[in-house]
PDB file of C-alpha atoms in Angstrom:
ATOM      1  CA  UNK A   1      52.047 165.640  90.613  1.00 65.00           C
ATOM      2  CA  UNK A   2      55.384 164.683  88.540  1.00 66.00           C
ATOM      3  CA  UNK A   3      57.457 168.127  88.181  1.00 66.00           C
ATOM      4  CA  UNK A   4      60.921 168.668  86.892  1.00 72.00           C
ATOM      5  CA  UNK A   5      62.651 170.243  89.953  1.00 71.00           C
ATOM      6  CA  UNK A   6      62.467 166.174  92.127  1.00 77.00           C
ATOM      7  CA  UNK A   7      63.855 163.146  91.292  1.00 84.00           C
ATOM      8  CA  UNK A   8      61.752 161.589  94.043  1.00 91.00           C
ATOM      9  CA  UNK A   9      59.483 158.526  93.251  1.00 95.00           C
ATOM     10  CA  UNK A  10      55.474 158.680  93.369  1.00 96.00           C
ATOM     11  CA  UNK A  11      53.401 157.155  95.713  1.00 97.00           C
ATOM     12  CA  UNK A  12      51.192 155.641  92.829  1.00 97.00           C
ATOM     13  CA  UNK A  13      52.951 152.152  91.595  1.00 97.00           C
ATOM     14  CA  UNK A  14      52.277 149.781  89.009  1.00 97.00           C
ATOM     15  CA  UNK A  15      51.980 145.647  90.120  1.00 97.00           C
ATOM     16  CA  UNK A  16      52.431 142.927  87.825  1.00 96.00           C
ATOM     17  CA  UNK A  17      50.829 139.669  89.464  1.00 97.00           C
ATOM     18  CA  UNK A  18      52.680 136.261  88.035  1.00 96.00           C
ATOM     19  CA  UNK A  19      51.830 132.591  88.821  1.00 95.00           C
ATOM     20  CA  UNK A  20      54.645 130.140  89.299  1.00 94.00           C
ATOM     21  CA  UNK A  21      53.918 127.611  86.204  1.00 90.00           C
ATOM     22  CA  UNK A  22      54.605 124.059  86.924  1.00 88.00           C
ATOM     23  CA  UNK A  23      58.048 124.115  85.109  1.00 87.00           C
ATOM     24  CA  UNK A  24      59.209 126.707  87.319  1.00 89.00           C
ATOM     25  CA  UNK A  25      59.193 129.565  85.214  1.00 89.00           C
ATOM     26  CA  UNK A  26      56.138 132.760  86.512  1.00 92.00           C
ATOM     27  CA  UNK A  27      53.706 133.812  84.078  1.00 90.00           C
ATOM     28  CA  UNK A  28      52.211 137.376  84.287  1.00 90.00           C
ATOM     29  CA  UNK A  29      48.053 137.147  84.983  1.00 92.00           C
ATOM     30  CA  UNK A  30      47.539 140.875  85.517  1.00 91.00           C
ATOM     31  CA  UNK A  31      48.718 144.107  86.321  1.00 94.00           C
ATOM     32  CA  UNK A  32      47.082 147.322  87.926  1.00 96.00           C
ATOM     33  CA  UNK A  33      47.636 150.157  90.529  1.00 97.00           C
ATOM     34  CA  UNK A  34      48.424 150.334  93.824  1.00 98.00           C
ATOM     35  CA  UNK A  35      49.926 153.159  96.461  1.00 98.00           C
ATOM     36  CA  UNK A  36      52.429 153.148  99.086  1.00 98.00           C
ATOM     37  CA  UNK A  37      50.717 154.734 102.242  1.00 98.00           C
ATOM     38  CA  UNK A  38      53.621 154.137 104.587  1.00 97.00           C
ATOM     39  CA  UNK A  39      57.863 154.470 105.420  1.00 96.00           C
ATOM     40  CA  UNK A  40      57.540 150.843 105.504  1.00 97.00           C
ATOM     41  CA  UNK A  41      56.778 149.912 102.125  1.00 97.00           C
ATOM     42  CA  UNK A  42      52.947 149.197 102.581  1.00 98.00           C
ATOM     43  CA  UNK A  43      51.348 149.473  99.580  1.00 98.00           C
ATOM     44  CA  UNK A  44      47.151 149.890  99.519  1.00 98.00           C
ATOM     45  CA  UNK A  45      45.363 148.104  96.019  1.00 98.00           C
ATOM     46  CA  UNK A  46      42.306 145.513  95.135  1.00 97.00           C
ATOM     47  CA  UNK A  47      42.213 142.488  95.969  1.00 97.00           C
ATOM     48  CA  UNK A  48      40.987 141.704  91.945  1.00 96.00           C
ATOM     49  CA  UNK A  49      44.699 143.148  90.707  1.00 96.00           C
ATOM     50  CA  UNK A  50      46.093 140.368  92.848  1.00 96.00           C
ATOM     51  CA  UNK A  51      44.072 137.397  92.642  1.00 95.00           C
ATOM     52  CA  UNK A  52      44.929 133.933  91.254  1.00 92.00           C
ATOM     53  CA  UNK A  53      42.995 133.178  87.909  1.00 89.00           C
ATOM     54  CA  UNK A  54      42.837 129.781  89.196  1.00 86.00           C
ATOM     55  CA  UNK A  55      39.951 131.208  91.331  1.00 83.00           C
ATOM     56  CA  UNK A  56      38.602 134.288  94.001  1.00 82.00           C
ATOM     57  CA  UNK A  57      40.468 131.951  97.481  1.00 87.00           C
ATOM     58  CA  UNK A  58      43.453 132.473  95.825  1.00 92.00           C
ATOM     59  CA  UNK A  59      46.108 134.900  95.800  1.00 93.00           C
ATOM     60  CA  UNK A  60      48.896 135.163  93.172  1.00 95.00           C
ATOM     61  CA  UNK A  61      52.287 134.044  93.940  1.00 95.00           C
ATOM     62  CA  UNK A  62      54.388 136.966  93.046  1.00 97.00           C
ATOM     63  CA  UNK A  63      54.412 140.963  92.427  1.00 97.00           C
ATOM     64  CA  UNK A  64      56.524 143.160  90.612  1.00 97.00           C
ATOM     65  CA  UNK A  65      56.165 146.817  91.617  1.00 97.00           C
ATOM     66  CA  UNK A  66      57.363 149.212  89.129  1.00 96.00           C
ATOM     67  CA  UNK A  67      57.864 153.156  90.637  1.00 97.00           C
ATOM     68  CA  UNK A  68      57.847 156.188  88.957  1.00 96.00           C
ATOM     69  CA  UNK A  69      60.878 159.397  89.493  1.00 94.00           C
ATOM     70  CA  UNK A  70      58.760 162.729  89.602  1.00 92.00           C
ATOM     71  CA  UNK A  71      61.169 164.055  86.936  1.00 90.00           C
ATOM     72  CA  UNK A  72      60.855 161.459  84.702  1.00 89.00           C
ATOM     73  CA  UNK A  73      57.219 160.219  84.434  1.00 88.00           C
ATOM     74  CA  UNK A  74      57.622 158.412  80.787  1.00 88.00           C
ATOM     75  CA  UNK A  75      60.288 155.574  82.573  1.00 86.00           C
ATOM     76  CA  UNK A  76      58.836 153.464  84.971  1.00 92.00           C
ATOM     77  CA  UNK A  77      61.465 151.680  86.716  1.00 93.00           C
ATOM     78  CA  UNK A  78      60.506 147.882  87.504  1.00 93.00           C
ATOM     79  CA  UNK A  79      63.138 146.576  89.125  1.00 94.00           C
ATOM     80  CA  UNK A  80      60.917 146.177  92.552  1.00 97.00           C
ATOM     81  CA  UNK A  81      58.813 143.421  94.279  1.00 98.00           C
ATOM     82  CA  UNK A  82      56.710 143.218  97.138  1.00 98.00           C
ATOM     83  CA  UNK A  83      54.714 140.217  98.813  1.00 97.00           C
ATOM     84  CA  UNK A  84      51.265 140.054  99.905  1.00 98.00           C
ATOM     85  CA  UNK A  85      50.390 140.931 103.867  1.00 98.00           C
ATOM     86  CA  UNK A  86      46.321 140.682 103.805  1.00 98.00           C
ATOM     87  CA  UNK A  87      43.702 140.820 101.182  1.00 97.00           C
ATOM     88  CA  UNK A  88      40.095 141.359 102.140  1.00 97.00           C
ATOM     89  CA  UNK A  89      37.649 139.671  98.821  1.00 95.00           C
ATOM     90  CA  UNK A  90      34.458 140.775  99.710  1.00 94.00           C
ATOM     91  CA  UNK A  91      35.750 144.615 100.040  1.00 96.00           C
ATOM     92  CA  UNK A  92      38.165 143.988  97.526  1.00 96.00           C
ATOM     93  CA  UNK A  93      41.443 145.666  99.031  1.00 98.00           C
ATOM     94  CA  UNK A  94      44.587 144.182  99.413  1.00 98.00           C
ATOM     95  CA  UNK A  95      47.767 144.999 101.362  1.00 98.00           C
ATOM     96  CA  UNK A  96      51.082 144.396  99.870  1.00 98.00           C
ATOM     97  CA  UNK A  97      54.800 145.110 101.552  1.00 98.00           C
ATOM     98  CA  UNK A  98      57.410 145.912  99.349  1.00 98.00           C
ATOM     99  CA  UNK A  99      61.269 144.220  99.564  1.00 97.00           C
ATOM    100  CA  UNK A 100      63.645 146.891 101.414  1.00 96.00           C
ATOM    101  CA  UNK A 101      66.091 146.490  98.151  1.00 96.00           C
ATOM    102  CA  UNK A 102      65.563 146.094  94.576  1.00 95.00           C
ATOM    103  CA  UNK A 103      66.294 143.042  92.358  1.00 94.00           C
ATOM    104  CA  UNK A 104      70.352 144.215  92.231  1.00 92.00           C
ATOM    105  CA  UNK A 105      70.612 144.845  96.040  1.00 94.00           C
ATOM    106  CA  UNK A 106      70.512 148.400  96.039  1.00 95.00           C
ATOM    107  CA  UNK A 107      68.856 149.729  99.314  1.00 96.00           C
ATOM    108  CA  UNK A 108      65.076 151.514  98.561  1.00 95.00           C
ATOM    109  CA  UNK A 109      64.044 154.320 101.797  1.00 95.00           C
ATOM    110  CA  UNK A 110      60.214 155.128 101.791  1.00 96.00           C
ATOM    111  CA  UNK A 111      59.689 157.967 101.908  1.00 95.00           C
ATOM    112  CA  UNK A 112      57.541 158.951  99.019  1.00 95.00           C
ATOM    113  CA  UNK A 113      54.431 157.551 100.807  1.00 96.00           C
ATOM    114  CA  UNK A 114      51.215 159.329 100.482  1.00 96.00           C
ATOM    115  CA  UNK A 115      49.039 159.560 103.954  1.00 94.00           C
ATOM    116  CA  UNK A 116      45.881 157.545 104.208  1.00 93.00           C
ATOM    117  CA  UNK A 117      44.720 158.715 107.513  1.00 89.00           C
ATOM    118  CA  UNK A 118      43.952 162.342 106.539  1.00 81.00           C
ATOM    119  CA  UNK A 119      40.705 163.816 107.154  1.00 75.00           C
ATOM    120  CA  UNK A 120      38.897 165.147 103.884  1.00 77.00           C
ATOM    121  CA  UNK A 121      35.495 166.467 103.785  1.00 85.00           C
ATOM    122  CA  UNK A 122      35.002 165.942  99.836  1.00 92.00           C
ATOM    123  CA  UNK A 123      30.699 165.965  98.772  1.00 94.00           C
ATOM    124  CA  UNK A 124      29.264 165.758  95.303  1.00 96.00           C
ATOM    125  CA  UNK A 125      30.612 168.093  93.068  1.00 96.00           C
ATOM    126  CA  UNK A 126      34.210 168.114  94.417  1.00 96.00           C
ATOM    127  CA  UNK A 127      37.237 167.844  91.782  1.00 97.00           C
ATOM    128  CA  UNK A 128      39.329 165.063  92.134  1.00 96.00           C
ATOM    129  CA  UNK A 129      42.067 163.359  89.860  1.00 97.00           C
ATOM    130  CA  UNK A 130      42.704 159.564  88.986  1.00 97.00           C
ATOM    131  CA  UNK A 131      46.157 158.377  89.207  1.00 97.00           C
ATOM    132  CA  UNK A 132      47.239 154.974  87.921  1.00 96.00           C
ATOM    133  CA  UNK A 133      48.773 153.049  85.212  1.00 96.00           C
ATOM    134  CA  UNK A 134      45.400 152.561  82.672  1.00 92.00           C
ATOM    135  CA  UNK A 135      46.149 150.389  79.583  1.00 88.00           C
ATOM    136  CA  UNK A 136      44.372 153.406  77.491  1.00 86.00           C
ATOM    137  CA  UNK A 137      47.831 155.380  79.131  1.00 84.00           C
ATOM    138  CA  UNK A 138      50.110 152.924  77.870  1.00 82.00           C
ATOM    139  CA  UNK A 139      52.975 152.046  80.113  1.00 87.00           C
ATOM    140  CA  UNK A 140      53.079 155.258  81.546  1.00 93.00           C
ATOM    141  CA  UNK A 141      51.750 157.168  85.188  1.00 95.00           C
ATOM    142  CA  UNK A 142      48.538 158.327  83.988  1.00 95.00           C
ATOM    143  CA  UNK A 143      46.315 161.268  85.319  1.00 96.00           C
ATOM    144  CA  UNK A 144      42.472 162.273  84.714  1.00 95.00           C
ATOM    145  CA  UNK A 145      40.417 164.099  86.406  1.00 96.00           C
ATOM    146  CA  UNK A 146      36.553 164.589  87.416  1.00 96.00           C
ATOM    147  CA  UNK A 147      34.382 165.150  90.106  1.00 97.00           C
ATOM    148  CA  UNK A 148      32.891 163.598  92.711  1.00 97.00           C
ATOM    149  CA  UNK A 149      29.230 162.515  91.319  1.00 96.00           C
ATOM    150  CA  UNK A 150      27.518 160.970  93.411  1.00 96.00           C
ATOM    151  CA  UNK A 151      27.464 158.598  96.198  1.00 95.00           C
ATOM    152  CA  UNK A 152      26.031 155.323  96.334  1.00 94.00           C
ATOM    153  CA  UNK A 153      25.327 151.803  98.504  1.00 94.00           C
ATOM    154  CA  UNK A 154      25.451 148.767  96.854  1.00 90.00           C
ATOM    155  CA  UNK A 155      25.200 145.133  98.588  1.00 88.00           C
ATOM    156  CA  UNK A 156      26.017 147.238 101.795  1.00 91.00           C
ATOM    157  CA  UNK A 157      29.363 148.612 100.608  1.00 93.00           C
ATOM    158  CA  UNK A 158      29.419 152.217 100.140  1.00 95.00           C
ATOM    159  CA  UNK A 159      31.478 154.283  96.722  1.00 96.00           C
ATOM    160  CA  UNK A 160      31.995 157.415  95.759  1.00 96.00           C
ATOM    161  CA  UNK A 161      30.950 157.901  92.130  1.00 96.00           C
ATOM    162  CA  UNK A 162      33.139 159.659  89.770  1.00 96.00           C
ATOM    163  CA  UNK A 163      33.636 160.862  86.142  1.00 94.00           C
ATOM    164  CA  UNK A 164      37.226 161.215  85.641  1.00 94.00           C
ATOM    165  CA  UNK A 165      38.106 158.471  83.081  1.00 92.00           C
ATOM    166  CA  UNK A 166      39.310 155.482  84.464  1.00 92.00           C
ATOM    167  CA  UNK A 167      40.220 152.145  82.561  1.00 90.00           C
ATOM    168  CA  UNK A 168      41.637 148.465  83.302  1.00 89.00           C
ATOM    169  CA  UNK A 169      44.806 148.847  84.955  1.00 92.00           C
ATOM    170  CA  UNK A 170      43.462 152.027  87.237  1.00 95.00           C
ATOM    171  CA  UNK A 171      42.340 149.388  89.172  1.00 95.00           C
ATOM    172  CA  UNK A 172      43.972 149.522  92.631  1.00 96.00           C
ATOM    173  CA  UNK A 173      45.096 153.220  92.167  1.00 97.00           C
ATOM    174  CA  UNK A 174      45.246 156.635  93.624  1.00 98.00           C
ATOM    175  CA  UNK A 175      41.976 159.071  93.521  1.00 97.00           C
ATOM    176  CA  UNK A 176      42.812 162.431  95.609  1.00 96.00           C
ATOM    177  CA  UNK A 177      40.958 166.043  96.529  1.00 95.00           C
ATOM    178  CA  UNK A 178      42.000 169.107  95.068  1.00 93.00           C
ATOM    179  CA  UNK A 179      44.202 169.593  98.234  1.00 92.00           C
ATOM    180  CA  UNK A 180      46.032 166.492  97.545  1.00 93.00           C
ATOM    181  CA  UNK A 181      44.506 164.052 100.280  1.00 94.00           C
ATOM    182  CA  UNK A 182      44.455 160.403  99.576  1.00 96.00           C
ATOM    183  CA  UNK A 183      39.764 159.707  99.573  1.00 97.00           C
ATOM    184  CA  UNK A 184      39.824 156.841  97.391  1.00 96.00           C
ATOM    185  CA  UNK A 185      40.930 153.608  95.429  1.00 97.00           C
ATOM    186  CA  UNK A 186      39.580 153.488  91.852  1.00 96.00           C
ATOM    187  CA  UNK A 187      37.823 149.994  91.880  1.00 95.00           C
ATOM    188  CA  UNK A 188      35.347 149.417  88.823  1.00 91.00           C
ATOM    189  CA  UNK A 189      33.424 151.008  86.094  1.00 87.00           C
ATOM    190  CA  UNK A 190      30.337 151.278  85.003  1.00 84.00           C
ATOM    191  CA  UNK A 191      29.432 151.647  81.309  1.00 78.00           C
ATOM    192  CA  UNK A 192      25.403 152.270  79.943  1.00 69.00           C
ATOM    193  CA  UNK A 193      24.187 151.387  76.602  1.00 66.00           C
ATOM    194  CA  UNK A 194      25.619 154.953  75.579  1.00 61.00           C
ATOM    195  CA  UNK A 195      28.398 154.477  76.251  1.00 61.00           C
ATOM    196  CA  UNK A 196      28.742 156.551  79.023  1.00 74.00           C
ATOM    197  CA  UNK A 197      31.003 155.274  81.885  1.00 84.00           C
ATOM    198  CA  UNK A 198      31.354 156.407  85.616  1.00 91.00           C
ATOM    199  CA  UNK A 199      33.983 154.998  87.802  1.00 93.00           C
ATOM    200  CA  UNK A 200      33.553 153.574  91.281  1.00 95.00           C
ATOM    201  CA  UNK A 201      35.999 154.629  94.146  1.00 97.00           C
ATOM    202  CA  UNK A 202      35.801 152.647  97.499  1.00 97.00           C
ATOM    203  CA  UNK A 203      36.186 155.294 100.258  1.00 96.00           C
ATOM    204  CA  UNK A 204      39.480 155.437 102.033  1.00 96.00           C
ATOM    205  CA  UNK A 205      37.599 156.371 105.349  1.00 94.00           C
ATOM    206  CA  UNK A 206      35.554 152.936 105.126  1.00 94.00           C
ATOM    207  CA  UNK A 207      38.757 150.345 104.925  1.00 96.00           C
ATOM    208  CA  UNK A 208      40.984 152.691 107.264  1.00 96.00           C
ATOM    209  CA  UNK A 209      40.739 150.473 110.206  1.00 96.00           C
ATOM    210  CA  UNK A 210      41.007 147.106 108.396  1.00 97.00           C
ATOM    211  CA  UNK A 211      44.190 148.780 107.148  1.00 97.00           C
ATOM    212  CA  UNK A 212      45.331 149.663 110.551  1.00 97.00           C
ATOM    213  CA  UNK A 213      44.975 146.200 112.008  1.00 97.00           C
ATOM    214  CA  UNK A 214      46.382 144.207 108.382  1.00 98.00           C
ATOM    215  CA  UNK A 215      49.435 146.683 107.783  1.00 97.00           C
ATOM    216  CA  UNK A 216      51.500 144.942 110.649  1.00 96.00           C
ATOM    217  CA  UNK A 217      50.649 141.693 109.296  1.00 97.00           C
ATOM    218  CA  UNK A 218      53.737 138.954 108.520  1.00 96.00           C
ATOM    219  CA  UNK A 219      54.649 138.539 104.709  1.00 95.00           C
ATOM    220  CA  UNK A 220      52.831 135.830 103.113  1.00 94.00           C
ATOM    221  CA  UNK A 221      55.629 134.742 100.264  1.00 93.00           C
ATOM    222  CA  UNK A 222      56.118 132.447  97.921  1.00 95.00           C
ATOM    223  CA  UNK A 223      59.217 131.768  98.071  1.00 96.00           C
ATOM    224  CA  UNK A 224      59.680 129.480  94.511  1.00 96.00           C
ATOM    225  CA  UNK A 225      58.118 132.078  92.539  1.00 96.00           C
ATOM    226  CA  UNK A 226      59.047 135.029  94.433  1.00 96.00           C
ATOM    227  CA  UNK A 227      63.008 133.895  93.635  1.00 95.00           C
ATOM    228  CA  UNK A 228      62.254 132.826  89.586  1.00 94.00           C
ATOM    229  CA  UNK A 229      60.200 136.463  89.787  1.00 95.00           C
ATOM    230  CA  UNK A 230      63.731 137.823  90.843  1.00 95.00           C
ATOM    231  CA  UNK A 231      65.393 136.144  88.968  1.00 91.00           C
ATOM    232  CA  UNK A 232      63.937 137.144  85.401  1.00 89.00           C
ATOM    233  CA  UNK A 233      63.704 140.811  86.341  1.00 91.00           C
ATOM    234  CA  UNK A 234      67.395 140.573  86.510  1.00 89.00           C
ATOM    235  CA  UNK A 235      68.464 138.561  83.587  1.00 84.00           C
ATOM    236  CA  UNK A 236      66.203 141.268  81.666  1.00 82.00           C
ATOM    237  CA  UNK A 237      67.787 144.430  83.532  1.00 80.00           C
ATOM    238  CA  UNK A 238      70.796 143.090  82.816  1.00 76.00           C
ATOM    239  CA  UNK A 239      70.030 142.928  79.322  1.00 75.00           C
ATOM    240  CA  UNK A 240      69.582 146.112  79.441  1.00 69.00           C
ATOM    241  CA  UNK A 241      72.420 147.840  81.379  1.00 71.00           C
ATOM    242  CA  UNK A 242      75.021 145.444  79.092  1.00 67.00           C
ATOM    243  CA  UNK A 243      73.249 144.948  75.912  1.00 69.00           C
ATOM    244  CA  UNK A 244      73.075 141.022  75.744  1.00 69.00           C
ATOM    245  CA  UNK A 245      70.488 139.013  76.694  1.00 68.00           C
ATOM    246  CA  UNK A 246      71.884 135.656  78.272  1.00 66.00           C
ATOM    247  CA  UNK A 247      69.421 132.566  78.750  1.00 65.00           C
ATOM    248  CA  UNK A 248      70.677 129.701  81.103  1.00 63.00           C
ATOM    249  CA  UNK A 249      68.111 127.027  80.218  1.00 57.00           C
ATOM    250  CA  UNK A 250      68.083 126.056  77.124  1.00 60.00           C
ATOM    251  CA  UNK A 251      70.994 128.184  76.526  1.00 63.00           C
ATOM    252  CA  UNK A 252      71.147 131.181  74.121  1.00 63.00           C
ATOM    253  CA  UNK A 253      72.433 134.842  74.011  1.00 67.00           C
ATOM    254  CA  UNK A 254      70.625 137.834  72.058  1.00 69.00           C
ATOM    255  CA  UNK A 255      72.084 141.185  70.998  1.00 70.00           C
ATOM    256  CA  UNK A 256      69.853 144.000  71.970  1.00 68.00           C
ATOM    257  CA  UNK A 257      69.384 146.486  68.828  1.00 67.00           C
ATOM    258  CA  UNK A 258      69.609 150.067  69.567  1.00 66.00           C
ATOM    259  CA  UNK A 259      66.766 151.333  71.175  1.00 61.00           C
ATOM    260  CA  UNK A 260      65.381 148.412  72.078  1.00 61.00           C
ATOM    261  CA  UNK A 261      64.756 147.098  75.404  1.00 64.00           C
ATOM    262  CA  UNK A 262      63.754 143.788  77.511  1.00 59.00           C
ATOM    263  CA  UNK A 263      60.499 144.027  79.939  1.00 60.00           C
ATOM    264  CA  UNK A 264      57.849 141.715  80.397  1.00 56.00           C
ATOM    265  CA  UNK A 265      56.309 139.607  78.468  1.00 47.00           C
ATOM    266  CA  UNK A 266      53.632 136.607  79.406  1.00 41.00           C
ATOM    267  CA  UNK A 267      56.000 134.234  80.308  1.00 37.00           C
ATOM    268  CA  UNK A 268      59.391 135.049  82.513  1.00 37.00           C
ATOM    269  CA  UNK A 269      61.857 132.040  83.787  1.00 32.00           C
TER     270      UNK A 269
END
């Protein structure tokens, strides 16, 4: 949980997914959740947060991982990206490996990484607690929590069945005990004619060894999109640190007015 005393990122990240566009520019197609489970920059999310709209075989070309400081949980900082290593459709998980430095060359360690091979012995009626990035949260690292209730088979895939409130962009996320181990990845809801929702979780313990024998897997990058992804992160931190935003093609400058800041919008180049 975020506490004043560390300045120390969270496991739980936020991805933006972009396509490369056919004038070279990356347009965003979704966002959701994801967490780092190793020192290697490994991070554990659904395959849905990063598939290509253009249809389920394919991936998108480029991620943008945003991280949040424990002592500062209302700033994301998205000046990160990270390419896929394996995805998985018909379980719906997907493993991603974050770049060693950010977008300005500065050096990332991690070791903020929350375990995934613990052993947790959580049954109906446990308390647990969502993390994520929801769009009902707003930009921000948001927490909710529940209990465990019920578990269920579907099409031969098993979930744990929850009531803690979770919401598009949760997807790919964080669910852990009340001891703080890692049980589960926030994949769907489901809503009745009430109104009343309850939120899948696939269980860590049933992906653990496709994670074991993906995580070592080589980068699969593209490396157009990955650099205009880079690219217009900078030009828009930039922006930010010095207060101008400067536009090589077509050319153009824009003051920033106080309190105002670039980030993403649909289209980046």
């Amino acid at each position: 949980l975020p506490t004043e005393d560390s300045d120390e990122y969270l496991p739980t990240v936020k991805i933006f997914a972009y396509a490369l566009s056919y004038d070279g520019s990356v347009m965003a197609e979704a966002y959701g959740s994801g967490t780092l489970i190793d020192d290697k920059g490994t991070i554990l999310t659904n395959d849905h947060v990063i598939v290509s709209m253009m249809g389920p075989t394919l991936p998108d070309d480029a991620f943008q991982v945003c991280l949040t400081k424990s002592n500062d949980p209302e700033e994301p900082i998205c000046r990160f990206t990270a390419s896929l290593i394996a995805r998985d459709s018909d379980r719906d998980v997907a493993l991603l490996k974050m770049d060693s430095t950010d977008v300005k060359g500065t050096k990332i360690t991690f070791d903020f990484s929350l375990p995934y091979d613990n052993e947790s012995d959580y049954k109906i009626g446990d308390s647990i607690t969502v993390i994520g990035y929801p769009d009902t949260g707003g930009k921000t690292i948001t927490y909710t929590s529940g209990l465990v209730s019920g578990l269920i088979t579907e099409a031969g895939l098993k979930f744990i069945k929850t009531d803690a409130d979770i919401s598009f962009g949760n997807s790919g996320g964080t669910a852990v005990d009340e001891n703080g181990n890692f049980i589960g990845i926030p994949e769907s809801i489901f809503t009745s004619y009430s109104s009343e929702a309850l939120g899948y979780l696939i269980p860590l313990e049933e992906i653990i060894p496709w994670i074991n024998s993906n995580k070592n897997n080589e980068v699969i990058k593209n490396e157009a999109a990955d650099a205009a992804l880079k690219s217009a992160m900078l030009a828009n931190i930039s922006a930010n640190d010095d207060g101008i935003y400067k536009n090589d093609y077509h050319p153009y400058e824009i003051s920033i007015v106080d309190g105002w800041k670039f980030g993403n919008s649909r289209w980046l180049k």
